[in-house]
Structure formats: C-alpha cells, structure tokens
PDB file of C-alpha atoms in Angstrom:
ATOM      1  CA  MET A   1     -24.823  27.730  -5.145  1.00  0.00           C
ATOM      2  CA  SER A   2     -22.472  28.950  -2.126  1.00  0.00           C
ATOM      3  CA  VAL A   3     -19.211  29.497  -2.889  1.00  0.00           C
ATOM      4  CA  ASP A   4     -18.287  26.498  -0.028  1.00  0.00           C
ATOM      5  CA  GLU A   5     -20.476  24.461  -2.234  1.00  0.00           C
ATOM      6  CA  GLY A   6     -18.575  25.166  -5.571  1.00  0.00           C
ATOM      7  CA  VAL A   7     -14.881  24.186  -3.919  1.00  0.00           C
ATOM      8  CA  GLN A   8     -14.225  20.762  -4.154  1.00  0.00           C
ATOM      9  CA  ARG A   9     -13.122  19.251  -0.945  1.00  0.00           C
ATOM     10  CA  LEU A  10      -9.739  18.195  -1.178  1.00  0.00           C
ATOM     11  CA  LYS A  11      -9.038  14.429   0.391  1.00  0.00           C
ATOM     12  CA  SER A  12      -6.513  14.671   3.447  1.00  0.00           C
ATOM     13  CA  GLU A  13      -4.569  12.655   5.568  1.00  0.00           C
ATOM     14  CA  ALA A  14      -7.822  11.816   7.744  1.00  0.00           C
ATOM     15  CA  ASP A  15      -9.296  10.517   5.001  1.00  0.00           C
ATOM     16  CA  GLU A  16      -6.555   7.703   4.249  1.00  0.00           C
ATOM     17  CA  SER A  17      -5.809   7.020   7.833  1.00  0.00           C
ATOM     18  CA  ASP A  18      -6.180   3.165   7.188  1.00  0.00           C
ATOM     19  CA  TRP A  19      -3.650   3.313   4.429  1.00  0.00           C
ATOM     20  CA  GLU A  20      -1.027   3.679   6.318  1.00  0.00           C
ATOM     21  CA  VAL A  21       2.151   1.868   5.929  1.00  0.00           C
ATOM     22  CA  ASP A  22       3.255  -1.062   8.230  1.00  0.00           C
ATOM     23  CA  PRO A  23       6.396  -0.063   9.534  1.00  0.00           C
ATOM     24  CA  ASP A  24       7.175  -3.923  10.235  1.00  0.00           C
ATOM     25  CA  ASP A  25       6.132  -4.935   6.478  1.00  0.00           C
ATOM     26  CA  ASP A  26       9.421  -4.927   5.199  1.00  0.00           C
ATOM     27  CA  TRP A  27       8.490  -5.541   1.652  1.00  0.00           C
ATOM     28  CA  GLY A  28       5.518  -3.197   1.735  1.00  0.00           C
ATOM     29  CA  VAL A  29       7.541  -0.311   2.891  1.00  0.00           C
ATOM     30  CA  ALA A  30      10.091  -1.013   0.113  1.00  0.00           C
ATOM     31  CA  VAL A  31       7.444  -0.788  -2.631  1.00  0.00           C
ATOM     32  CA  VAL A  32       5.399   2.236  -1.078  1.00  0.00           C
ATOM     33  CA  ALA A  33       8.666   3.998  -0.747  1.00  0.00           C
ATOM     34  CA  THR A  34       9.866   3.338  -4.548  1.00  0.00           C
ATOM     35  CA  VAL A  35       6.430   4.153  -5.648  1.00  0.00           C
ATOM     36  CA  GLY A  36       6.515   7.647  -3.798  1.00  0.00           C
ATOM     37  CA  ARG A  37      10.089   8.273  -4.911  1.00  0.00           C
ATOM     38  CA  GLN A  38       8.832   7.833  -8.543  1.00  0.00           C
ATOM     39  CA  LEU A  39       5.575  10.141  -7.851  1.00  0.00           C
ATOM     40  CA  ARG A  40       8.162  12.972  -6.632  1.00  0.00           C
ATOM     41  CA  LEU A  41      10.678  13.059  -9.177  1.00  0.00           C
ATOM     42  CA  ARG A  42       8.291  12.625 -11.737  1.00  0.00           C
ATOM     43  CA  ARG A  43       6.725  15.774 -10.377  1.00  0.00           C
ATOM     44  CA  GLU A  44       9.915  17.592  -9.931  1.00  0.00           C
ATOM     45  CA  ALA A  45      10.641  16.696 -13.610  1.00  0.00           C
ATOM     46  CA  VAL A  46       7.967  18.779 -15.017  1.00  0.00           C
ATOM     47  CA  GLY A  47       8.407  21.360 -12.738  1.00  0.00           C
ATOM     48  CA  MET A  48       4.957  20.993 -10.701  1.00  0.00           C
ATOM     49  CA  ARG A  49       4.778  22.560  -6.979  1.00  0.00           C
ATOM     50  CA  ALA A  50       3.337  20.003  -4.867  1.00  0.00           C
ATOM     51  CA  ALA A  51       0.528  22.432  -4.424  1.00  0.00           C
ATOM     52  CA  ASP A  52      -0.478  22.482  -7.502  1.00  0.00           C
ATOM     53  CA  PHE A  53       0.094  19.084  -8.144  1.00  0.00           C
ATOM     54  CA  ALA A  54      -2.434  18.463  -5.204  1.00  0.00           C
ATOM     55  CA  THR A  55      -5.073  20.695  -6.713  1.00  0.00           C
ATOM     56  CA  ALA A  56      -4.791  18.673  -9.657  1.00  0.00           C
ATOM     57  CA  VAL A  57      -5.058  15.094  -8.316  1.00  0.00           C
ATOM     58  CA  GLY A  58      -7.765  16.374  -5.650  1.00  0.00           C
ATOM     59  CA  TYR A  59      -5.646  15.527  -2.724  1.00  0.00           C
ATOM     60  CA  GLY A  60      -4.829  17.762   0.320  1.00  0.00           C
ATOM     61  CA  GLU A  61      -0.797  18.774   0.173  1.00  0.00           C
ATOM     62  CA  ASP A  62       0.070  17.084   3.483  1.00  0.00           C
ATOM     63  CA  LEU A  63      -1.275  13.824   2.059  1.00  0.00           C
ATOM     64  CA  VAL A  64       0.908  14.372  -1.224  1.00  0.00           C
ATOM     65  CA  TYR A  65       4.223  14.539   1.012  1.00  0.00           C
ATOM     66  CA  LYS A  66       2.931  11.767   2.792  1.00  0.00           C
ATOM     67  CA  ILE A  67       2.704   9.430  -0.138  1.00  0.00           C
ATOM     68  CA  GLU A  68       5.784  10.555  -1.855  1.00  0.00           C
ATOM     69  CA  GLY A  69       7.552  10.287   1.661  1.00  0.00           C
ATOM     70  CA  GLY A  70       6.473   6.484   1.562  1.00  0.00           C
ATOM     71  CA  LYS A  71       4.368   6.942   4.292  1.00  0.00           C
ATOM     72  CA  ARG A  72       0.859   6.342   2.817  1.00  0.00           C
ATOM     73  CA  ILE A  73      -0.119   3.849   0.394  1.00  0.00           C
ATOM     74  CA  PRO A  74      -1.898   5.428  -2.747  1.00  0.00           C
ATOM     75  CA  ARG A  75      -5.135   4.230  -3.942  1.00  0.00           C
ATOM     76  CA  GLN A  76      -5.585   3.250  -7.366  1.00  0.00           C
ATOM     77  CA  GLU A  77      -7.575   6.771  -8.021  1.00  0.00           C
ATOM     78  CA  TYR A  78      -4.928   8.605  -6.987  1.00  0.00           C
ATOM     79  CA  LEU A  79      -2.081   6.893  -9.328  1.00  0.00           C
ATOM     80  CA  ASP A  80      -4.594   7.420 -11.931  1.00  0.00           C
ATOM     81  CA  LYS A  81      -5.246  10.986 -12.007  1.00  0.00           C
ATOM     82  CA  ALA A  82      -1.208  11.791 -10.905  1.00  0.00           C
ATOM     83  CA  ASP A  83      -0.412  10.008 -14.196  1.00  0.00           C
ATOM     84  CA  ARG A  84      -2.536  12.083 -15.963  1.00  0.00           C
ATOM     85  CA  ALA A  85      -1.734  15.233 -14.288  1.00  0.00           C
ATOM     86  CA  LEU A  86       2.181  14.774 -14.845  1.00  0.00           C
ATOM     87  CA  GLY A  87       1.482  13.278 -18.412  1.00  0.00           C
ATOM     88  CA  ALA A  88       3.570   9.823 -17.492  1.00  0.00           C
ATOM     89  CA  GLY A  89       1.659   8.443 -20.409  1.00  0.00           C
ATOM     90  CA  GLY A  90       0.380   5.076 -18.303  1.00  0.00           C
ATOM     91  CA  LEU A  91       3.699   4.895 -16.229  1.00  0.00           C
ATOM     92  CA  ILE A  92       2.675   5.794 -13.195  1.00  0.00           C
ATOM     93  CA  ALA A  93      -0.651   4.095 -13.211  1.00  0.00           C
ATOM     94  CA  ALA A  94       1.236   0.793 -14.164  1.00  0.00           C
ATOM     95  CA  THR A  95       2.688   1.050 -10.746  1.00  0.00           C
ATOM     96  CA  TRP A  96      -0.800   0.126  -9.069  1.00  0.00           C
ATOM     97  CA  GLU A  97       0.110  -3.557 -10.284  1.00  0.00           C
ATOM     98  CA  ASP A  98       2.832  -3.584  -7.458  1.00  0.00           C
ATOM     99  CA  VAL A  99       1.002  -1.417  -4.668  1.00  0.00           C
ATOM    100  CA  LYS A 100      -2.200  -3.563  -4.722  1.00  0.00           C
ATOM    101  CA  LYS A 101       0.029  -6.176  -3.609  1.00  0.00           C
ATOM    102  CA  VAL A 102       0.593  -4.570  -0.527  1.00  0.00           C
ATOM    103  CA  ARG A 103      -2.589  -2.793   0.139  1.00  0.00           C
ATOM    104  CA  TYR A 104      -4.115  -5.479   2.300  1.00  0.00           C
ATOM    105  CA  PRO A 105      -2.595  -5.850   5.922  1.00  0.00           C
ATOM    106  CA  LYS A 106       0.634  -8.121   6.286  1.00  0.00           C
ATOM    107  CA  LYS A 107      -1.048 -10.510   8.292  1.00  0.00           C
ATOM    108  CA  VAL A 108      -3.510 -10.633   6.112  1.00  0.00           C
ATOM    109  CA  ARG A 109      -1.481 -11.444   3.245  1.00  0.00           C
ATOM    110  CA  GLU A 110       0.607 -13.884   4.739  1.00  0.00           C
ATOM    111  CA  LEU A 111      -2.403 -15.957   5.922  1.00  0.00           C
ATOM    112  CA  GLY A 112      -3.641 -16.023   2.519  1.00  0.00           C
ATOM    113  CA  LYS A 113       0.050 -17.152   1.289  1.00  0.00           C
ATOM    114  CA  LEU A 114       0.063 -19.875   3.647  1.00  0.00           C
ATOM    115  CA  GLU A 115      -3.669 -21.247   2.953  1.00  0.00           C
ATOM    116  CA  ALA A 116      -2.427 -21.113  -0.712  1.00  0.00           C
ATOM    117  CA  ARG A 117       0.195 -23.748   0.388  1.00  0.00           C
ATOM    118  CA  ALA A 118      -1.690 -25.650   2.695  1.00  0.00           C
ATOM    119  CA  VAL A 119      -2.981 -29.306   1.554  1.00  0.00           C
ATOM    120  CA  GLU A 120      -5.409 -29.257   4.605  1.00  0.00           C
ATOM    121  CA  ILE A 121      -6.980 -26.532   6.465  1.00  0.00           C
ATOM    122  CA  GLY A 122      -9.024 -26.722   9.437  1.00  0.00           C
ATOM    123  CA  VAL A 123     -10.818 -24.021  10.922  1.00  0.00           C
ATOM    124  CA  TYR A 124     -13.431 -23.710  13.813  1.00  0.00           C
ATOM    125  CA  GLU A 125     -15.360 -20.438  14.224  1.00  0.00           C
ATOM    126  CA  CYS A 126     -17.492 -20.017  17.237  1.00  0.00           C
ATOM    127  CA  ASN A 127     -18.603 -16.063  17.138  1.00  0.00           C
ATOM    128  CA  THR A 128     -18.969 -15.712  13.381  1.00  0.00           C
ATOM    129  CA  ILE A 129     -19.232 -17.753  10.055  1.00  0.00           C
ATOM    130  CA  ALA A 130     -15.589 -18.121   8.949  1.00  0.00           C
ATOM    131  CA  GLY A 131     -14.212 -15.583   6.570  1.00  0.00           C
ATOM    132  CA  LEU A 132     -13.563 -18.192   3.834  1.00  0.00           C
ATOM    133  CA  LEU A 133     -17.223 -19.180   3.899  1.00  0.00           C
ATOM    134  CA  GLN A 134     -18.483 -15.540   3.500  1.00  0.00           C
ATOM    135  CA  THR A 135     -20.308 -14.469   0.792  1.00  0.00           C
ATOM    136  CA  PRO A 136     -19.468 -10.520  -0.264  1.00  0.00           C
ATOM    137  CA  GLU A 137     -22.730  -9.109   1.527  1.00  0.00           C
ATOM    138  CA  HIS A 138     -22.349 -10.628   4.865  1.00  0.00           C
ATOM    139  CA  SER A 139     -18.630 -10.196   4.934  1.00  0.00           C
ATOM    140  CA  ARG A 140     -19.056  -6.250   4.054  1.00  0.00           C
ATOM    141  CA  THR A 141     -22.466  -6.201   6.882  1.00  0.00           C
ATOM    142  CA  LEU A 142     -20.330  -7.339   9.569  1.00  0.00           C
ATOM    143  CA  ILE A 143     -17.284  -5.055   9.008  1.00  0.00           C
ATOM    144  CA  GLU A 144     -19.418  -1.880   8.359  1.00  0.00           C
ATOM    145  CA  ALA A 145     -20.608  -2.783  11.733  1.00  0.00           C
ATOM    146  CA  ALA A 146     -17.108  -2.011  13.336  1.00  0.00           C
ATOM    147  CA  GLN A 147     -16.743   1.127  15.725  1.00  0.00           C
ATOM    148  CA  PRO A 148     -15.376   3.174  15.332  1.00  0.00           C
ATOM    149  CA  PRO A 149     -16.637   2.953  11.209  1.00  0.00           C
ATOM    150  CA  TYR A 150     -14.634   2.514   8.714  1.00  0.00           C
ATOM    151  CA  SER A 151     -14.754   4.590   5.579  1.00  0.00           C
ATOM    152  CA  PRO A 152     -16.415   3.041   2.684  1.00  0.00           C
ATOM    153  CA  ASP A 153     -13.104   2.530   0.476  1.00  0.00           C
ATOM    154  CA  ASP A 154     -11.785   1.006   3.823  1.00  0.00           C
ATOM    155  CA  VAL A 155     -14.801  -1.365   3.786  1.00  0.00           C
ATOM    156  CA  GLU A 156     -14.396  -2.315   0.095  1.00  0.00           C
ATOM    157  CA  ARG A 157     -10.611  -2.698   0.741  1.00  0.00           C
ATOM    158  CA  MET A 158     -11.458  -5.243   3.802  1.00  0.00           C
ATOM    159  CA  VAL A 159     -14.001  -7.134   1.883  1.00  0.00           C
ATOM    160  CA  GLY A 160     -11.755  -7.342  -1.157  1.00  0.00           C
ATOM    161  CA  ALA A 161      -8.782  -8.617   1.099  1.00  0.00           C
ATOM    162  CA  ARG A 162     -11.013 -11.573   2.942  1.00  0.00           C
ATOM    163  CA  LEU A 163     -12.978 -12.595  -0.662  1.00  0.00           C
ATOM    164  CA  ALA A 164      -9.072 -12.884  -2.459  1.00  0.00           C
ATOM    165  CA  ARG A 165      -8.501 -15.616   0.204  1.00  0.00           C
ATOM    166  CA  GLN A 166     -11.459 -17.660  -1.207  1.00  0.00           C
ATOM    167  CA  SER A 167      -9.495 -18.590  -4.329  1.00  0.00           C
ATOM    168  CA  VAL A 168      -7.938 -21.422  -2.411  1.00  0.00           C
ATOM    169  CA  PHE A 169     -11.445 -23.127  -3.235  1.00  0.00           C
ATOM    170  CA  GLU A 170     -10.266 -23.265  -7.100  1.00  0.00           C
ATOM    171  CA  ARG A 171      -6.807 -24.637  -6.285  1.00  0.00           C
ATOM    172  CA  ASP A 172      -5.950 -27.619  -8.227  1.00  0.00           C
ATOM    173  CA  PRO A 173      -5.177 -29.970  -6.830  1.00  0.00           C
ATOM    174  CA  ALA A 174      -7.564 -28.839  -4.349  1.00  0.00           C
ATOM    175  CA  PRO A 175      -6.562 -28.887  -0.681  1.00  0.00           C
ATOM    176  CA  SER A 176      -8.743 -30.657   2.233  1.00  0.00           C
ATOM    177  CA  ILE A 177     -10.693 -28.061   3.840  1.00  0.00           C
ATOM    178  CA  HIS A 178     -13.024 -28.784   6.983  1.00  0.00           C
ATOM    179  CA  PHE A 179     -15.108 -26.210   9.264  1.00  0.00           C
ATOM    180  CA  VAL A 180     -16.820 -26.167  12.243  1.00  0.00           C
ATOM    181  CA  LEU A 181     -19.547 -23.290  12.953  1.00  0.00           C
ATOM    182  CA  GLU A 182     -21.450 -22.771  15.779  1.00  0.00           C
ATOM    183  CA  GLU A 183     -25.224 -22.644  15.453  1.00  0.00           C
ATOM    184  CA  ALA A 184     -25.838 -19.046  17.278  1.00  0.00           C
ATOM    185  CA  PRO A 185     -23.815 -17.276  13.883  1.00  0.00           C
ATOM    186  CA  LEU A 186     -25.995 -19.738  11.666  1.00  0.00           C
ATOM    187  CA  ARG A 187     -29.343 -18.207  13.193  1.00  0.00           C
ATOM    188  CA  ARG A 188     -27.932 -14.352  13.224  1.00  0.00           C
ATOM    189  CA  GLN A 189     -29.723 -12.934  10.459  1.00  0.00           C
ATOM    190  CA  VAL A 190     -27.048 -10.208   9.701  1.00  0.00           C
ATOM    191  CA  GLY A 191     -27.886  -7.807   7.229  1.00  0.00           C
ATOM    192  CA  GLY A 192     -31.274  -9.022   6.881  1.00  0.00           C
ATOM    193  CA  THR A 193     -33.798 -11.868   6.132  1.00  0.00           C
ATOM    194  CA  MET A 194     -32.554 -12.174   2.499  1.00  0.00           C
ATOM    195  CA  LEU A 195     -28.767 -11.341   3.015  1.00  0.00           C
ATOM    196  CA  TRP A 196     -29.099 -13.882   5.470  1.00  0.00           C
ATOM    197  CA  ARG A 197     -30.552 -16.793   3.350  1.00  0.00           C
ATOM    198  CA  GLN A 198     -27.961 -16.133   0.569  1.00  0.00           C
ATOM    199  CA  GLN A 199     -25.157 -16.743   2.948  1.00  0.00           C
ATOM    200  CA  LEU A 200     -26.897 -19.866   4.215  1.00  0.00           C
ATOM    201  CA  GLU A 201     -27.494 -21.123   0.588  1.00  0.00           C
ATOM    202  CA  HIS A 202     -23.615 -20.093   0.036  1.00  0.00           C
ATOM    203  CA  LEU A 203     -22.704 -22.362   3.077  1.00  0.00           C
ATOM    204  CA  LEU A 204     -24.571 -25.440   1.113  1.00  0.00           C
ATOM    205  CA  GLU A 205     -23.208 -24.893  -2.065  1.00  0.00           C
ATOM    206  CA  VAL A 206     -19.329 -24.770  -0.483  1.00  0.00           C
ATOM    207  CA  GLY A 207     -20.165 -27.717   1.626  1.00  0.00           C
ATOM    208  CA  ARG A 208     -21.282 -29.443  -1.463  1.00  0.00           C
ATOM    209  CA  LEU A 209     -17.666 -29.483  -3.078  1.00  0.00           C
ATOM    210  CA  ARG A 210     -15.759 -32.697  -2.914  1.00  0.00           C
ATOM    211  CA  ASN A 211     -12.678 -31.271  -0.842  1.00  0.00           C
ATOM    212  CA  VAL A 212     -14.778 -29.381   1.598  1.00  0.00           C
ATOM    213  CA  THR A 213     -16.615 -31.047   4.972  1.00  0.00           C
ATOM    214  CA  LEU A 214     -18.649 -28.812   6.498  1.00  0.00           C
ATOM    215  CA  GLN A 215     -20.226 -29.666  10.222  1.00  0.00           C
ATOM    216  CA  VAL A 216     -22.338 -27.360  12.650  1.00  0.00           C
ATOM    217  CA  MET A 217     -21.575 -27.520  16.188  1.00  0.00           C
ATOM    218  CA  ALA A 218     -25.312 -27.129  17.907  1.00  0.00           C
ATOM    219  CA  THR A 219     -25.929 -24.994  21.042  1.00  0.00           C
ATOM    220  CA  ASN A 220     -27.660 -27.708  23.057  1.00  0.00           C
ATOM    221  CA  THR A 221     -23.949 -29.930  23.018  1.00  0.00           C
ATOM    222  CA  ASP A 222     -21.748 -30.288  25.957  1.00  0.00           C
ATOM    223  CA  ALA A 223     -19.124 -27.987  26.625  1.00  0.00           C
ATOM    224  CA  HIS A 224     -15.869 -28.176  24.423  1.00  0.00           C
ATOM    225  CA  PRO A 225     -12.392 -26.970  24.110  1.00  0.00           C
ATOM    226  CA  GLY A 226     -13.196 -24.228  21.442  1.00  0.00           C
ATOM    227  CA  LEU A 227     -15.555 -22.117  23.903  1.00  0.00           C
ATOM    228  CA  ASP A 228     -12.334 -19.585  24.315  1.00  0.00           C
ATOM    229  CA  GLY A 229     -12.216 -18.623  20.774  1.00  0.00           C
ATOM    230  CA  ARG A 230     -11.532 -20.064  17.062  1.00  0.00           C
ATOM    231  CA  ILE A 231      -9.076 -22.573  16.098  1.00  0.00           C
ATOM    232  CA  GLU A 232      -6.927 -22.329  12.635  1.00  0.00           C
ATOM    233  CA  LEU A 233      -4.718 -25.278  11.764  1.00  0.00           C
ATOM    234  CA  LEU A 234      -2.858 -25.432   8.046  1.00  0.00           C
ATOM    235  CA  LYS A 235      -0.697 -28.300   7.143  1.00  0.00           C
ATOM    236  CA  PHE A 236       1.637 -28.511   4.338  1.00  0.00           C
ATOM    237  CA  PRO A 237       3.190 -30.807   1.663  1.00  0.00           C
ATOM    238  CA  ASP A 238       6.597 -31.001   3.466  1.00  0.00           C
ATOM    239  CA  GLY A 239       4.733 -32.250   6.456  1.00  0.00           C
ATOM    240  CA  THR A 240       5.093 -29.085   8.499  1.00  0.00           C
ATOM    241  CA  ALA A 241       1.884 -27.197   9.797  1.00  0.00           C
ATOM    242  CA  VAL A 242       1.262 -23.973  11.577  1.00  0.00           C
ATOM    243  CA  GLY A 243      -1.872 -23.354  13.697  1.00  0.00           C
ATOM    244  CA  ARG A 244      -3.597 -20.413  16.002  1.00  0.00           C
ATOM    245  CA  SER A 245      -5.867 -20.402  18.714  1.00  0.00           C
ATOM    246  CA  ASP A 246      -7.852 -17.074  20.380  1.00  0.00           C
ATOM    247  CA  GLY A 247      -7.838 -19.693  23.433  1.00  0.00           C
ATOM    248  CA  ALA A 248      -4.225 -20.758  23.554  1.00  0.00           C
ATOM    249  CA  PHE A 249      -0.230 -19.420  23.520  1.00  0.00           C
ATOM    250  CA  ASN A 250      -1.710 -15.768  23.615  1.00  0.00           C
ATOM    251  CA  GLY A 251      -3.293 -16.256  20.302  1.00  0.00           C
ATOM    252  CA  ARG A 252       0.126 -16.027  18.224  1.00  0.00           C
ATOM    253  CA  PRO A 253       0.631 -18.723  15.277  1.00  0.00           C
ATOM    254  CA  ILE A 254       2.326 -21.825  16.616  1.00  0.00           C
ATOM    255  CA  THR A 255       4.753 -24.396  14.594  1.00  0.00           C
ATOM    256  CA  GLU A 256       6.248 -26.309  17.209  1.00  0.00           C
ATOM    257  CA  PRO A 257       5.199 -29.973  17.025  1.00  0.00           C
ATOM    258  CA  LYS A 258       3.943 -30.247  20.893  1.00  0.00           C
ATOM    259  CA  GLN A 259       2.134 -27.061  20.875  1.00  0.00           C
ATOM    260  CA  LEU A 260       0.197 -28.054  17.536  1.00  0.00           C
ATOM    261  CA  ARG A 261      -0.657 -31.360  19.066  1.00  0.00           C
ATOM    262  CA  ILE A 262      -2.618 -29.673  21.608  1.00  0.00           C
ATOM    263  CA  LEU A 263      -4.212 -27.994  19.066  1.00  0.00           C
ATOM    264  CA  GLU A 264      -5.175 -30.495  16.667  1.00  0.00           C
ATOM    265  CA  LEU A 265      -6.348 -32.276  20.077  1.00  0.00           C
ATOM    266  CA  ARG A 266      -8.703 -29.734  20.749  1.00  0.00           C
ATOM    267  CA  TYR A 267      -9.758 -29.451  17.058  1.00  0.00           C
ATOM    268  CA  GLY A 268     -10.370 -33.202  17.046  1.00  0.00           C
ATOM    269  CA  THR A 269     -12.436 -32.938  20.262  1.00  0.00           C
ATOM    270  CA  ILE A 270     -14.327 -30.202  18.555  1.00  0.00           C
ATOM    271  CA  ARG A 271     -15.320 -31.944  15.345  1.00  0.00           C
ATOM    272  CA  ALA A 272     -15.914 -35.362  16.909  1.00  0.00           C
ATOM    273  CA  GLN A 273     -18.662 -33.264  19.587  1.00  0.00           C
ATOM    274  CA  ALA A 274     -20.498 -31.790  15.991  1.00  0.00           C
ATOM    275  CA  LEU A 275     -23.545 -32.830  14.279  1.00  0.00           C
ATOM    276  CA  PRO A 276     -21.862 -34.987  11.470  1.00  0.00           C
ATOM    277  CA  PRO A 277     -21.652 -33.096   7.664  1.00  0.00           C
ATOM    278  CA  ARG A 278     -24.881 -34.675   6.273  1.00  0.00           C
ATOM    279  CA  GLU A 279     -27.059 -33.720   9.530  1.00  0.00           C
ATOM    280  CA  SER A 280     -25.232 -30.641   9.445  1.00  0.00           C
ATOM    281  CA  ARG A 281     -26.357 -29.874   5.930  1.00  0.00           C
ATOM    282  CA  ALA A 282     -29.580 -31.107   6.861  1.00  0.00           C
ATOM    283  CA  PHE A 283     -29.722 -28.663   9.734  1.00  0.00           C
ATOM    284  CA  ILE A 284     -28.884 -25.650   7.621  1.00  0.00           C
ATOM    285  CA  GLU A 285     -31.607 -26.459   5.136  1.00  0.00           C
ATOM    286  CA  GLN A 286     -34.014 -26.663   8.242  1.00  0.00           C
ATOM    287  CA  LEU A 287     -32.948 -23.152   9.134  1.00  0.00           C
ATOM    288  CA  LEU A 288     -33.869 -21.810   5.371  1.00  0.00           C
ATOM    289  CA  GLY A 289     -37.257 -23.818   5.634  1.00  0.00           C
ATOM    290  CA  GLU A 290     -38.030 -21.865   8.889  1.00  0.00           C
ATOM    291  CA  THR A 291     -38.399 -18.556   7.015  1.00  0.00           C
TER     292      THR A 291
END
C-alpha cells in the first residue's frame, strides 16, 4: 500500500458545497451560527487547535472554520465525531435535533409547513410524477439524474426532504388532496421496469385513500391551461389560500384573491379535461398489465 493510500482523505469545503447556509433564511442562519459558536467555544475550552481538531474528526481545517463561523451546516456525522473528540458527553451531538430542522432548503421547509396546514391540496404535474406521490427509489433516481450531479450525501438529503412532505397523508383530520398527472411521465420507466412498476403500484395505493383523488391527463386530449407548467393550490382552514404556477405570475407564490381565481380556473379546467378517477385508475392498471 502506498503512502497516499494510507493517508485518510479529509473532507473539504468542496465536499460540502450544497450544505451552505441560505443568507435569506434568518432562522437557519441563527441556528447554524449558534451551533458553530458552541463548537468553537468547546474546542477552545479543551485547548485543541483547529488543525488538530480537523484531523480528529476527519474534515479539512478550512471546513472546520466555516462550520464554527456559521457558514456551513454541519452534518450529523460531523457533530457526532466532534462530540467524541471534545469529550462533550453528548451535548454537541444533541445539537443535531436543531440542525436537522434547517438542513433542508428554506423553500422546501416552507412548502412542507404550508402543506401541513392545508385542508385542501391540488396539484397538476406535467413533466414528472408529483413529489408527494414518488417512491423513495423514484425520487432518488430523478435527483441522481441532475447535471452537474449531486454528491451521494446530498442526494439522500434531498430525497429525505421530499419524502418528509409525504407525512401529509398521515394527518388527522386528513386534508382533501387531488392530483392530475400527465400520461407521458407515467409511461417513462424511470429506474428500470421494476422500479417503474413499484411507482405505478404506489400511485394506485395512494389513490385508494379516501381523501385522495388521482386523475390522469391523456396525451390524446385537446390543449389545456397546464401545458406551460405545474400548478399547486393550497387552501387553509381560515379561508385563505396560496397558489403557484410555473406559467403564471413569474412562478411566484400568490395569495391575492384575483390571482388565485385565475389559477383555480386553470386547475378546474385541467381537472375537467382529465380522465375521471375510476378511468384513471384503470389506465394505470392497464400500464402495469402491459409489462
């Protein structure tokens, strides 16, 4: 074994590039800054230099300074190793409970919070299967297809963020949720035949929930208002709502009643043109029978 092979590679800032703190995420910035300060104070209290600490935890010194300065979100592995290296008796490792709440991008957390409050959720998806309906394997395959590619750790982080939103199906009382999916993504065998079949079977399983309505937009239908992008509408107990469409209002979330009526009109038209729920289930079952 060569000397280079025997030297442990320290993780550098480049390895953690997608764990940067969003400067517009005030809560996330505060949490990460507080954890970083605690790490630095603990390290200094035991008289350990940053370089020695970096070697002990297996990370580069540059990344240690970034985390202590609140510029990078530490992973759970980092906090666990830091806890052992500094003899913190679990105090540093316990900060993961706060860090994990801000590890997902702000927009993903905010969407999850909105979906958790909504009494009615409507989603039209044109290019892929809606994230709320994806299996872990389907989600992972889609994220791994991105260019430039994400690191394996970041793929898992993004998959976890997407799957965490699916807790909406477990709520009690359950919200009313309806989906309209285009036929083309349903036919795309993402991840191969076995994973594709598992995804279709999952769609049928979710579609059987009493609070979920699933419709398919056939490719041989006329033009409809969703051809320029996805639409999502969320309605809340107090009568307010929020919506977003790729093809309207520059893709920004909207809450103004006049703008919401436009999205509701478009979404209603899409639902009217899609196959009814029973025919949609039969269509998915037919796809499964073709293989």
